[in-house]
Short mmCIF file of C-alpha atoms in Angstrom, two decimals:
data_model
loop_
_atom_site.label_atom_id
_atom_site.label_comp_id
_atom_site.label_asym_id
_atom_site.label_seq_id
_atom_site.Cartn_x
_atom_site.Cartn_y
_atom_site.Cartn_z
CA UNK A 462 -45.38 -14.12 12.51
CA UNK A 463 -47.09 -16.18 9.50
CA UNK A 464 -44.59 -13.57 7.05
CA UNK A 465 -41.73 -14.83 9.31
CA UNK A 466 -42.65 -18.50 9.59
CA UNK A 467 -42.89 -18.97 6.06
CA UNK A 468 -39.59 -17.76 5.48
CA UNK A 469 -38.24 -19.61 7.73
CA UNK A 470 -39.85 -22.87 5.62
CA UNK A 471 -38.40 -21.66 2.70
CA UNK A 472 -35.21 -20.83 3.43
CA UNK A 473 -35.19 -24.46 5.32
CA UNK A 474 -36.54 -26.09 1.82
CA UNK A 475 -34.02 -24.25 -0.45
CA UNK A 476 -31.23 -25.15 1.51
CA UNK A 477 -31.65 -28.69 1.58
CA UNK A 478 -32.72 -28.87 -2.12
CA UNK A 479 -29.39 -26.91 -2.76
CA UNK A 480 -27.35 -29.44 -0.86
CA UNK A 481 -29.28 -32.37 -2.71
CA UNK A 482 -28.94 -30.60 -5.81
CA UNK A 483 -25.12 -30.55 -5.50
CA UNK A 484 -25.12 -34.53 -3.71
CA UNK A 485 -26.43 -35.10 -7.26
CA UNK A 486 -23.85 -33.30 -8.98
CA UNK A 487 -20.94 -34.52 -7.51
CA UNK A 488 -22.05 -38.17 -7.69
CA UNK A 489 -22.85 -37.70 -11.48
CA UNK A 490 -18.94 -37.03 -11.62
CA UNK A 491 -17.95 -40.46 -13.11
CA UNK A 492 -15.85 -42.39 -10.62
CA UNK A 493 -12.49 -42.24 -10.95
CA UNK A 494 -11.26 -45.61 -12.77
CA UNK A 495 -14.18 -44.40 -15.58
CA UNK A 496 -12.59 -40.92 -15.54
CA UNK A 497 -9.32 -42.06 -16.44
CA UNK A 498 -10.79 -43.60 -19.28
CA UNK A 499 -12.41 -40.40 -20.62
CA UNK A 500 -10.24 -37.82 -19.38
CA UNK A 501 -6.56 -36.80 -20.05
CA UNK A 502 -4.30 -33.87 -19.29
CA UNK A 503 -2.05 -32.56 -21.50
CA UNK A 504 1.72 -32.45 -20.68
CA UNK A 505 1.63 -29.20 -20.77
CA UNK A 506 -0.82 -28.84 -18.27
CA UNK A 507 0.85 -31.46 -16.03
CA UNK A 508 3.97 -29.72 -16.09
CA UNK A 509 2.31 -25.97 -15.20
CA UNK A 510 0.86 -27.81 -12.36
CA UNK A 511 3.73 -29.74 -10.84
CA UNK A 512 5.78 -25.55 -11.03
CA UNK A 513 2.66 -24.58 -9.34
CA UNK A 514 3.60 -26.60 -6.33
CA UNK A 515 6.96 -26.35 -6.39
CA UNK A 516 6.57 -22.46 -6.83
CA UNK A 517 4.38 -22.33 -3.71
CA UNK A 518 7.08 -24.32 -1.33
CA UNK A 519 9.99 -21.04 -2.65
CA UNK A 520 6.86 -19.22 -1.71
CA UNK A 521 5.82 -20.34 1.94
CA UNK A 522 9.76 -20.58 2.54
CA UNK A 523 10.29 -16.58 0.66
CA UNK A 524 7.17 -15.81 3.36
CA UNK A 525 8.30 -17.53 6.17
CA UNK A 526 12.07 -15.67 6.12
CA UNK A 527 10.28 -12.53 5.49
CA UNK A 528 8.19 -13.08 8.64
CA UNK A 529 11.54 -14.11 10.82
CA UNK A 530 13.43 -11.36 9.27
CA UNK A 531 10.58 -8.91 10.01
CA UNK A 532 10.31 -10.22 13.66
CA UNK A 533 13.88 -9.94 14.16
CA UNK A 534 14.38 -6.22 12.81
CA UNK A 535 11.68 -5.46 15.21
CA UNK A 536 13.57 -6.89 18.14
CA UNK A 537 16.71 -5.04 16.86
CA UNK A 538 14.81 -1.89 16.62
CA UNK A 539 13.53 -1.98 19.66
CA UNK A 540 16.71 -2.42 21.83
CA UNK A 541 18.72 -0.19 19.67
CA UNK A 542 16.11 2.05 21.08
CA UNK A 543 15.78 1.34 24.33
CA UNK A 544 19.72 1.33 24.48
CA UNK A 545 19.72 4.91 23.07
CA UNK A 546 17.28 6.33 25.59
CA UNK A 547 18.92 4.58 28.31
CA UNK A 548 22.54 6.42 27.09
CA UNK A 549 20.57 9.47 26.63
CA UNK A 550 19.59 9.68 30.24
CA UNK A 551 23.38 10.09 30.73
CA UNK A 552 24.43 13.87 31.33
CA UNK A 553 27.75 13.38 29.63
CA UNK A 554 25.79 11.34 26.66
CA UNK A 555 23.99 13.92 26.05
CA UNK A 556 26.15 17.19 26.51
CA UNK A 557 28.09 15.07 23.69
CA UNK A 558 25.41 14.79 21.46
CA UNK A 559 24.12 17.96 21.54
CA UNK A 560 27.98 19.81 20.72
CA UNK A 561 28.03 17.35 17.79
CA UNK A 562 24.62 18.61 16.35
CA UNK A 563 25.46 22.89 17.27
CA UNK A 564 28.80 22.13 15.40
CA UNK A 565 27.20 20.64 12.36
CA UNK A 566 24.61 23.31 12.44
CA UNK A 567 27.54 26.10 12.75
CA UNK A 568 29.63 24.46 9.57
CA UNK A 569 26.99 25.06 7.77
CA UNK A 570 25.01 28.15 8.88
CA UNK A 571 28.03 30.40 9.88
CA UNK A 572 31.27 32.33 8.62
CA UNK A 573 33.90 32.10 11.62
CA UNK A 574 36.73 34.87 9.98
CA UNK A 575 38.31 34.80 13.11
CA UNK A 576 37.33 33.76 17.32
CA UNK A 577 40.42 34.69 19.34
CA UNK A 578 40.21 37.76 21.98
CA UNK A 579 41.22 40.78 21.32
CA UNK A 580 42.01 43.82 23.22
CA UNK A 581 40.82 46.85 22.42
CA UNK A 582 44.22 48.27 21.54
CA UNK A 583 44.75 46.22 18.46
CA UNK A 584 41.28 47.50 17.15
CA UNK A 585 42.11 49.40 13.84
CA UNK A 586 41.18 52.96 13.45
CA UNK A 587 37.58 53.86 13.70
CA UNK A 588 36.45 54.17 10.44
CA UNK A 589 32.79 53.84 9.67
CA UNK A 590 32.54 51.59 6.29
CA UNK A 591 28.81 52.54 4.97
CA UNK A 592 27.63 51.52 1.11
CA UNK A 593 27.78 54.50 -0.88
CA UNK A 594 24.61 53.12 -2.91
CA UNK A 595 21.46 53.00 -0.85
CA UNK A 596 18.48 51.62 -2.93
CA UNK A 597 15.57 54.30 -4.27
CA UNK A 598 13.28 54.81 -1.88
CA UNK A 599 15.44 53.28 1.92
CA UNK A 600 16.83 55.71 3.85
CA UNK A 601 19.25 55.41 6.82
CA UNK A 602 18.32 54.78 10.23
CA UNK A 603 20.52 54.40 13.22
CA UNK A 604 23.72 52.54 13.51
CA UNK A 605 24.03 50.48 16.51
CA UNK A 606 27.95 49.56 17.63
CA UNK A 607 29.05 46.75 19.88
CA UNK A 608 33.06 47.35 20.52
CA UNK A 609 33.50 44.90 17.47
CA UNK A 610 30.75 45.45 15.07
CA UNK A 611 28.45 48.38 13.92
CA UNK A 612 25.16 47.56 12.15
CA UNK A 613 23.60 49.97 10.31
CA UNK A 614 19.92 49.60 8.82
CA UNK A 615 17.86 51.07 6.18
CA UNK A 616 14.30 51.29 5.77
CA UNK A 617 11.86 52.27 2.97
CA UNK A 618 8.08 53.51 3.37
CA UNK A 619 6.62 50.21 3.30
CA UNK A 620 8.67 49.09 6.44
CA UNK A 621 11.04 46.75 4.34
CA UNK A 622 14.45 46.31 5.50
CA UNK A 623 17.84 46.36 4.52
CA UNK A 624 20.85 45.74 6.86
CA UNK A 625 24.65 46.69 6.70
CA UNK A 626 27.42 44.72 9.19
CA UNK A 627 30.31 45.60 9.57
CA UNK A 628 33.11 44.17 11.92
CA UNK A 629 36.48 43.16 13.23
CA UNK A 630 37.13 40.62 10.87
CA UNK A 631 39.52 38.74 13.53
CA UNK A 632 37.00 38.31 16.10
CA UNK A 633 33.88 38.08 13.75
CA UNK A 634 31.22 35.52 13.31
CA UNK A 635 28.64 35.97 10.71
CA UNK A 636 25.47 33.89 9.76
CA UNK A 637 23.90 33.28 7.10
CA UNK A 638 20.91 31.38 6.13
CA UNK A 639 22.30 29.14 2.94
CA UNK A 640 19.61 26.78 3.56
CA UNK A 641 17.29 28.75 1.37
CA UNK A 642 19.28 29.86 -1.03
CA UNK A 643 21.32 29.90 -4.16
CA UNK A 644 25.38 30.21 -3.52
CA UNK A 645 28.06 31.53 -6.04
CA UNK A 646 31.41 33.86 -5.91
CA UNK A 647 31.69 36.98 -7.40
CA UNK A 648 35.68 38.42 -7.66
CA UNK A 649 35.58 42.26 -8.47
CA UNK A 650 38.14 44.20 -7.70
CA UNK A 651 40.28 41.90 -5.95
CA UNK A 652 37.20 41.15 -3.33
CA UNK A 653 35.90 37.86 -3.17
CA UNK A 654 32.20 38.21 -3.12
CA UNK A 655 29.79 35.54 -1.16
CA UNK A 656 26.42 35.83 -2.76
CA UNK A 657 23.42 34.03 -1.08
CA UNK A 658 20.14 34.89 -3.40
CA UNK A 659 17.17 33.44 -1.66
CA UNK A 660 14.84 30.83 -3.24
CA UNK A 661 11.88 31.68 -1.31
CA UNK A 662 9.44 35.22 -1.03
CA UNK A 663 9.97 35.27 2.79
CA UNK A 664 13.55 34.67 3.04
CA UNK A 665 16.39 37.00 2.63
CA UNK A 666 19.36 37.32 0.40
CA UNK A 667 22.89 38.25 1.89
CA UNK A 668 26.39 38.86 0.17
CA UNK A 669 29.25 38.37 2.72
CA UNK A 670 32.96 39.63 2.00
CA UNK A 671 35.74 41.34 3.73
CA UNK A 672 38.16 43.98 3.31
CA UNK A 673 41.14 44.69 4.73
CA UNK A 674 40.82 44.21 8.49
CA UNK A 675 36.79 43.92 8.07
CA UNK A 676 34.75 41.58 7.83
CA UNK A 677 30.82 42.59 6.14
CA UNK A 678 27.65 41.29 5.05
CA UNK A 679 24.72 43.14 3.38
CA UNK A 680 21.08 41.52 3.75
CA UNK A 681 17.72 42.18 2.78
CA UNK A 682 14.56 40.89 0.41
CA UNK A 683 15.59 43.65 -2.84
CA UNK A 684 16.77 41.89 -5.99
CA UNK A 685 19.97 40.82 -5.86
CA UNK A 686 21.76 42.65 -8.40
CA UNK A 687 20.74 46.02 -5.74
CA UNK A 688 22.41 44.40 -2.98
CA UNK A 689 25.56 43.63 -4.88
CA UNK A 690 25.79 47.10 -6.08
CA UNK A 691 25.55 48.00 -2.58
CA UNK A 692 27.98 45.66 -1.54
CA UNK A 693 30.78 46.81 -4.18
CA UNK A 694 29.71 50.49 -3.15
CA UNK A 695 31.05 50.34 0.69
CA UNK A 696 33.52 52.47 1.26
CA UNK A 697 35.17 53.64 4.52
CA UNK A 698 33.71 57.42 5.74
CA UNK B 234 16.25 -21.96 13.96
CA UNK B 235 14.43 -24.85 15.10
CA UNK B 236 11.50 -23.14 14.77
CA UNK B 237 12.16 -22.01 10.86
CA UNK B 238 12.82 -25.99 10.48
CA UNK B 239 9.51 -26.60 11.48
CA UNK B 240 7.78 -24.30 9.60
CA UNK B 241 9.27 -25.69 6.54
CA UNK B 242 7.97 -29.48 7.58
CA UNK B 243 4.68 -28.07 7.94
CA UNK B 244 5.05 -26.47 4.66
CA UNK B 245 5.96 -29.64 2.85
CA UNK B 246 3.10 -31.27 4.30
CA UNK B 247 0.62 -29.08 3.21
CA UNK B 248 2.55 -29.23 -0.14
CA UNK B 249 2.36 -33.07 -0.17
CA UNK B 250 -1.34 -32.66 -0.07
CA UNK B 251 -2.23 -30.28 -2.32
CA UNK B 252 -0.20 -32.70 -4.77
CA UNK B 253 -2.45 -35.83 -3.24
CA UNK B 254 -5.61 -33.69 -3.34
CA UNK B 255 -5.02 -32.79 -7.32
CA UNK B 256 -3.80 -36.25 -8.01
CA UNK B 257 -7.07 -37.53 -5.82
CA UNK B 258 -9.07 -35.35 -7.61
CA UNK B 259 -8.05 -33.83 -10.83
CA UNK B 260 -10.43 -35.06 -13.35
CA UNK B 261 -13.30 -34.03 -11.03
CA UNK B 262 -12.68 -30.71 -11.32
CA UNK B 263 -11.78 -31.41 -15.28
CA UNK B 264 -15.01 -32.90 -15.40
CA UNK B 265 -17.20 -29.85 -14.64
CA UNK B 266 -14.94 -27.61 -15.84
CA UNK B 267 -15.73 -29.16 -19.04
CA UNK B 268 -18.95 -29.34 -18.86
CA UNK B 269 -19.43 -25.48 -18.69
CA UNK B 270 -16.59 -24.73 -20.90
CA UNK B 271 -16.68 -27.32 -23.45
CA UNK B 272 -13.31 -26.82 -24.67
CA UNK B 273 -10.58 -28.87 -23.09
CA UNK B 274 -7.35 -25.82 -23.34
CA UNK B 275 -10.38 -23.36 -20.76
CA UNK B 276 -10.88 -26.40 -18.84
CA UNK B 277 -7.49 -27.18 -18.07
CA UNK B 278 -7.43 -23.51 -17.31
CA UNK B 279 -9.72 -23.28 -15.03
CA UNK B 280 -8.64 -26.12 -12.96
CA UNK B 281 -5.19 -24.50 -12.99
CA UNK B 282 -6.85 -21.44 -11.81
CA UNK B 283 -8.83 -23.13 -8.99
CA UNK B 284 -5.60 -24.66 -7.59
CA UNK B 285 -3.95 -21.17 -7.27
CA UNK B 286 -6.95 -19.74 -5.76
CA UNK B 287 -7.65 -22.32 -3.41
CA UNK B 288 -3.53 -22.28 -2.41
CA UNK B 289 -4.16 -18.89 -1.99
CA UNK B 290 -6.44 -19.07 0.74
CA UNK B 291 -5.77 -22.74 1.97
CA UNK B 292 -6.76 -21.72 5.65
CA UNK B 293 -10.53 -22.11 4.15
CA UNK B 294 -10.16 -25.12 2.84
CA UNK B 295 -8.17 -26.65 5.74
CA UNK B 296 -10.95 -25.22 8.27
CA UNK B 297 -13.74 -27.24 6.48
CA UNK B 298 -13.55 -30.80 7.31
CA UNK B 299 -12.13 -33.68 4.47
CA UNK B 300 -15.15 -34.63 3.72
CA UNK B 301 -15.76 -31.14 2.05
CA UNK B 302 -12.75 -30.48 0.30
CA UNK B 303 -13.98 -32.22 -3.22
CA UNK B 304 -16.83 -30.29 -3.06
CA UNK B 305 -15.08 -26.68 -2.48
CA UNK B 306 -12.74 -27.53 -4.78
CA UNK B 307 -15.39 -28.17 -7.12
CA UNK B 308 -17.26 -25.23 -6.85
CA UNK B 309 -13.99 -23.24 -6.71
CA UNK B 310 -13.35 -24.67 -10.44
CA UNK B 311 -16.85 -24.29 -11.67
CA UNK B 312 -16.40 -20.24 -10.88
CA UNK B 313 -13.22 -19.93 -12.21
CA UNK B 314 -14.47 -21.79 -15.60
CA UNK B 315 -17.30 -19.04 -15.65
CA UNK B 316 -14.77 -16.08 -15.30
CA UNK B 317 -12.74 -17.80 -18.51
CA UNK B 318 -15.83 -17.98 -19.86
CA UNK B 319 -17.11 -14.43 -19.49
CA UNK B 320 -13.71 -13.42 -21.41
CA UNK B 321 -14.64 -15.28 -23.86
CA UNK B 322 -18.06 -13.73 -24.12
CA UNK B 323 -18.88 -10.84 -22.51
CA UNK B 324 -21.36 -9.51 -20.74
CA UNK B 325 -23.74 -12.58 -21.90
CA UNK B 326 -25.47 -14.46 -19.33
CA UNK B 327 -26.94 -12.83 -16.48
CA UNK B 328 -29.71 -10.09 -16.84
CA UNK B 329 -28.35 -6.88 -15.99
CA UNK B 330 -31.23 -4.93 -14.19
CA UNK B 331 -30.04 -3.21 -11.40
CA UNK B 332 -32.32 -3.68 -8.05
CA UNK B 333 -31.53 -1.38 -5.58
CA UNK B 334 -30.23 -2.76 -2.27
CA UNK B 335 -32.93 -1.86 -0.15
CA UNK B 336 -35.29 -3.51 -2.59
CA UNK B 337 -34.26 -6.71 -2.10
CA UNK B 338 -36.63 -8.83 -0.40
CA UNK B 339 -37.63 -12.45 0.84
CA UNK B 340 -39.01 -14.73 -2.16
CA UNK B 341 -41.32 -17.29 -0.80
CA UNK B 342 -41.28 -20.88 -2.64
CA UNK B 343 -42.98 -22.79 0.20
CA UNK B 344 -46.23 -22.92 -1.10
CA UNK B 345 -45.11 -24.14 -4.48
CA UNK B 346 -43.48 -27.23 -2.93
CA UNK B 347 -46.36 -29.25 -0.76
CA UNK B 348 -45.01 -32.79 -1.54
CA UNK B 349 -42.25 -35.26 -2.52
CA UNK B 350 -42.89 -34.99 -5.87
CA UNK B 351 -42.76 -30.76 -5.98
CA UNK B 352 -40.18 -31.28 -3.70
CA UNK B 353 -37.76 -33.35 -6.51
CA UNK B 354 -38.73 -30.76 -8.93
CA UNK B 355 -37.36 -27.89 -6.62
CA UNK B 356 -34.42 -29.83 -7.20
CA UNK B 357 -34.68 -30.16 -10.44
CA UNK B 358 -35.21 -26.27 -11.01
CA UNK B 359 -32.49 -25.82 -8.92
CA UNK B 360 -29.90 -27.96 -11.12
CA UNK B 361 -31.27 -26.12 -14.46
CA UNK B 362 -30.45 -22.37 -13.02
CA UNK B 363 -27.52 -20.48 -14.23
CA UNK B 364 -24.25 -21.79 -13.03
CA UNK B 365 -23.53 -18.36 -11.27
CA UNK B 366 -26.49 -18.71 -9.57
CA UNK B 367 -26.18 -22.17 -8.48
CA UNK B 368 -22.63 -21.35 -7.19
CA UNK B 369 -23.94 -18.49 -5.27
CA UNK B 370 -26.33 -20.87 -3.77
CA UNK B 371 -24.02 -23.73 -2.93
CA UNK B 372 -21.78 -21.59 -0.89
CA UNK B 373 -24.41 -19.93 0.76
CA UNK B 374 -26.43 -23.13 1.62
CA UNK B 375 -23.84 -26.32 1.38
CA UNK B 376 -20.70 -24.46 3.15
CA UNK B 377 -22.62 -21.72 5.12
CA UNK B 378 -20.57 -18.53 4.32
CA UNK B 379 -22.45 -15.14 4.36
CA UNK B 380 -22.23 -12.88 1.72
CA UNK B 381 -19.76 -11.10 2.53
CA UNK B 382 -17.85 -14.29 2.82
CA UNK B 383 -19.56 -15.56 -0.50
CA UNK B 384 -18.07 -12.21 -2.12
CA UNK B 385 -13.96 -12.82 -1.22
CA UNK B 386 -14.39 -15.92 -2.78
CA UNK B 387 -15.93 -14.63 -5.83
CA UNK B 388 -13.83 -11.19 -6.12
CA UNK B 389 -17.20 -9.11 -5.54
CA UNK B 390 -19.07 -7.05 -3.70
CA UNK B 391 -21.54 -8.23 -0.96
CA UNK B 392 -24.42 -6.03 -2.80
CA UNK B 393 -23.51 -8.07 -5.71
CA UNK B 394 -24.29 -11.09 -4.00
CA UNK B 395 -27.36 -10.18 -1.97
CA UNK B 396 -28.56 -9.40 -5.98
CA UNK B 397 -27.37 -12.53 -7.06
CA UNK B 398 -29.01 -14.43 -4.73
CA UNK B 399 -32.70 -12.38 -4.76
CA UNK B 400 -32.41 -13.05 -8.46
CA UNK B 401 -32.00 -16.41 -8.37
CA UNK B 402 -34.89 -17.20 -5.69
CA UNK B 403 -37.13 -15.01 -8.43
CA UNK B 404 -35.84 -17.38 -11.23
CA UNK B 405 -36.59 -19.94 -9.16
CA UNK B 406 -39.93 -19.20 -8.28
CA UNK B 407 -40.84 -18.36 -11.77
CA UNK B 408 -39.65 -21.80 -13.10
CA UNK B 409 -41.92 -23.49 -10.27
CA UNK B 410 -44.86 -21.09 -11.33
CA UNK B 411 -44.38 -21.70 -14.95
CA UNK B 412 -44.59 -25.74 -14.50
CA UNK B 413 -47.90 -25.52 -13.03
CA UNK B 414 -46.70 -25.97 -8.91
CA UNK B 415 -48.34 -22.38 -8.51
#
C-alpha cells in the first residue's frame, strides 16, 4: 500500500512538473512580432510548403474518388451477383449455361471424326488393326469390341499400361487430355500423326491418327518415341 | 454527387487551416527546431517534416482541443529535428544498454521533492534531460497517450518506449540525487 501510494505521488509530481516544464518552454518561444524580427524562411522553403498544401487537397480529392469509386464497384458487384443467382435459379438459365461450358470443354478435350448414325451394314469389313510393335517387356491382353470400336490393351510386369483404339472413324469420338501436354504433327507415310507427349509423371501421352475408314489412338506413360513406333507399326490382321 | 461536393468543402477547410495554423505558427516550430538543430537548412526541414506528419494523421490533432494544437505541433517538430539529427550523427545520444522488458520498474522521486523549492528544481532537471526523453515525457504526461500511442507517433515500438521512459525517470532521479535533494 505505502509501495503503491508513493507511486502514485510520483507519478502525480512528474506529471505536473512535465506540463510546467513545457508551459515554460513554449512561453520562452519569443512572441510572434519579436519572431519576425529574428526569424526568416527561405523562398525555397516557402514555396515546398505552399506544394505541400496544395498536394494534400489532389490528395484528399485522389482519396475521396477512390473511396466513391470503391463504394460504387461494391454496389455493382453485388447486384451483378445477386442478378446472376437470381437467373441461375431459372431451369432454362441454367440448362444454357451448362451446354455452353460441356461444348467448350469438348472443343478442346475431344476429336469428333465423325457423329452421324450408322447402320451396321455400312460397317467396313472386320479387320482387326493391332500395332505390329509392342514395347519389350507388355504383352497383350484382351480386346474388348463395342459394334464401333475395339480396344485392345497391353500390360507389362509392373502393371503399367498401354492402350490401342481402334474405330469407325465416321461415328468416332476420341479424347484426349491436351491439357497436360505438349502438341505437334508428325506426316509419315501420308498419315497425319497427332502427338500429345505429356508434361507431367502421372499423366499419359497419346498419338491420334486415322487410316482409311479408321479412326485410332495409342496411349500410355512409355517414352514417346515407343508409342510412335507403335503407332506407325499398326497394321490391319 | 452532392455528397462528393461536400467532401471537397470540408477538405478545403481543413486545408485553409493547416495554411492558418503554419502561417499562425511557423516560426514557433522554427524556433525549437533551431534550437536543437542549430542549422537553419535541418530546421526548415524539420518543420517541413512536422507538417507532413501531422497532415498525415490530422484526426489527432483535430481530436485535441485548439488550445493544444501549438503545443503538438511543437513537440511533433522537436522529434522530427532529432530524427534529422540522428542522420547527421549516428547512434550518438542515448545510452544503448538494453533492459529487458520485464525489468522495468517504478522509479520513485517523491522523496527527493519535499518543497517548493525541490519542487522548481524537478523542473529544472526536467528541462535539462535529453530532448528524446523530454518528448517521451510530454506526450505521455501533457497529451495523455499510452505508449503504444506514444510509439505511432514516434515510428517505434511500445518496448522502446516503456525503456525510454524508465530511463529517463533513472536520469532523473540521479540528477536530483547528485544536487544534494537525496
Amino acid at each position: 500500500m505505502d509501495n503503491v501510494f508513493r507511486e502514485t505521488v510520483s507519478e502525480a509530481l512528474l506529471r505536473k512538473a512535465v506540463i510546467d516544464d513545457h508551459i515554460n518552454e513554449l512561453n520562452a518561444i519569443p512572441p510572434s512580432d519579436e519572431s519576425a524580427a529574428i526569424y526568416t524562411f527561405s523562398v525555397g522553403h516557402e514555396a515546398r510548403m505552399h506544394r505541400l498544401f496544395k498536394k494534400e487537397r489532389r490528395r484528399e480529392l485522389r482519396h475521396s474518388f477512390l473511396q466513391i469509386a470503391r463504394r460504387v464497384a461494391v454496389t455493382l458487384l453485388f447486384l451483378c451477383t445477386f442478378l446472376f443467382g437470381l437467373l441461375m435459379i431459372n431451369p432454362d438459365v441454367r440448362a444454357a449455361v451448362l451446354d455452353v461450358i460441356i461444348e467448350r470443354f469438348d472443343r478442346y478435350t475431344q476429336y469428333t471424326f465423325g457423329d452421324r448414325v450408322v447402320s451396321e451394314s455400312e460397317y467396313p469389313e472386320d479387320i482387326l488393326w493391332l500395332p505390329d510393335y509392342v514395347p519389350d517387356g507388355f504383352t497383350k491382353g484382351a480386346t474388348k469390341s463395342t459394334f464401333f470400336m475395339n480396344v485392345t490393351e497391353y500390360e507389362n510386369e509392373d502393371a503399367e499400361r498401354l492402350s490401342f483404339d481402334c474405330g469407325f472413324r465416321d461415328a468416332m469420338t476420341i479424347s484426349t487430355d491436351n491439357e497436360y501436354a505438349t502438341y505437334w504433327i508428325v506426316n509419315e507415310n501420308d498419315v497425319e500423326y497427332h502427338v500429345y507427349e505429356r508434361t507431367g509423371e502421372d499423366n499419359k501421352s497419346s498419338i491420334i491418327w486415322t487410316r482409311d475408314e479408321y479412326a485410332m489412338k495409342v496411349s500410355g506413360r512409355l517414352p514417346i518415341e515407343e508409342l510412335l513406333r507403335m503407332a506407325q507399326s499398326v497394321s490391319p490382321h | 454527387m452532392l455528397v462528393f461536393y461536400l467532401s471537397m468543402l470540408d477538405n478545403e477547410e481543413e486545408r485553409q487551416t493547416f495554411a492558418a495554423i503554419y502561417e499562425e505558427w511557423k516560426r514557433d516550430f522554427l524556433h525549437v527546431a533551431l534550437r536543437i538543430t542549430g542549422n537553419q537548412v535541418m530546421a526548415e526541414d524539420a518543420v517541413h517534416n512536422a507538417f507532413i506528419a501531422v497532415i498525415k494523421n490530422k484526426e489527432k490533432l483535430f481530436r485535441l482541443p485548439r488550445c493544444k494544437w501549438r503545443s503538438w505541433i511543437v513537440i511533433v517538430t522537436k522529434n522530427k529535428a532529432i530524427d534529422l539529427m540522428r542522420g547527421e550523427q549516428r547512434n550518438a545520444g542515448l545510452p544503448k544498454e538494453d533492459i529487458p522488458v520485464e525489468a522495468i520498474g517504478c522509479i520513485d522521486i517523491s522523496e527527493l521533492v519535499s518543497g517548493e523549492e525541490s519542487y522548481r528544481h524537478l523542473i529544472e532537471c526536467v528541462s535539462k534531460l535529453p530532448e528524446q526523453y523530454r518528448i517521451v515525457f510530454q506526450l505521455r504526461y501533457v497529451h495523455e497517450l499510452n505508449n503504444k500511442e506514444i510509439a505511432e507517433q514516434l515510428n517505434i515500438s511500445p518496448n522502446i518506449i516503456a525503456m525510454q521512459l524508465y530511463r529517463a525517470k533513472k536520469v532523473l532521479r540521479e540528477m536530483l540525487e547528485g544536487d544534494g535533494n537525496g
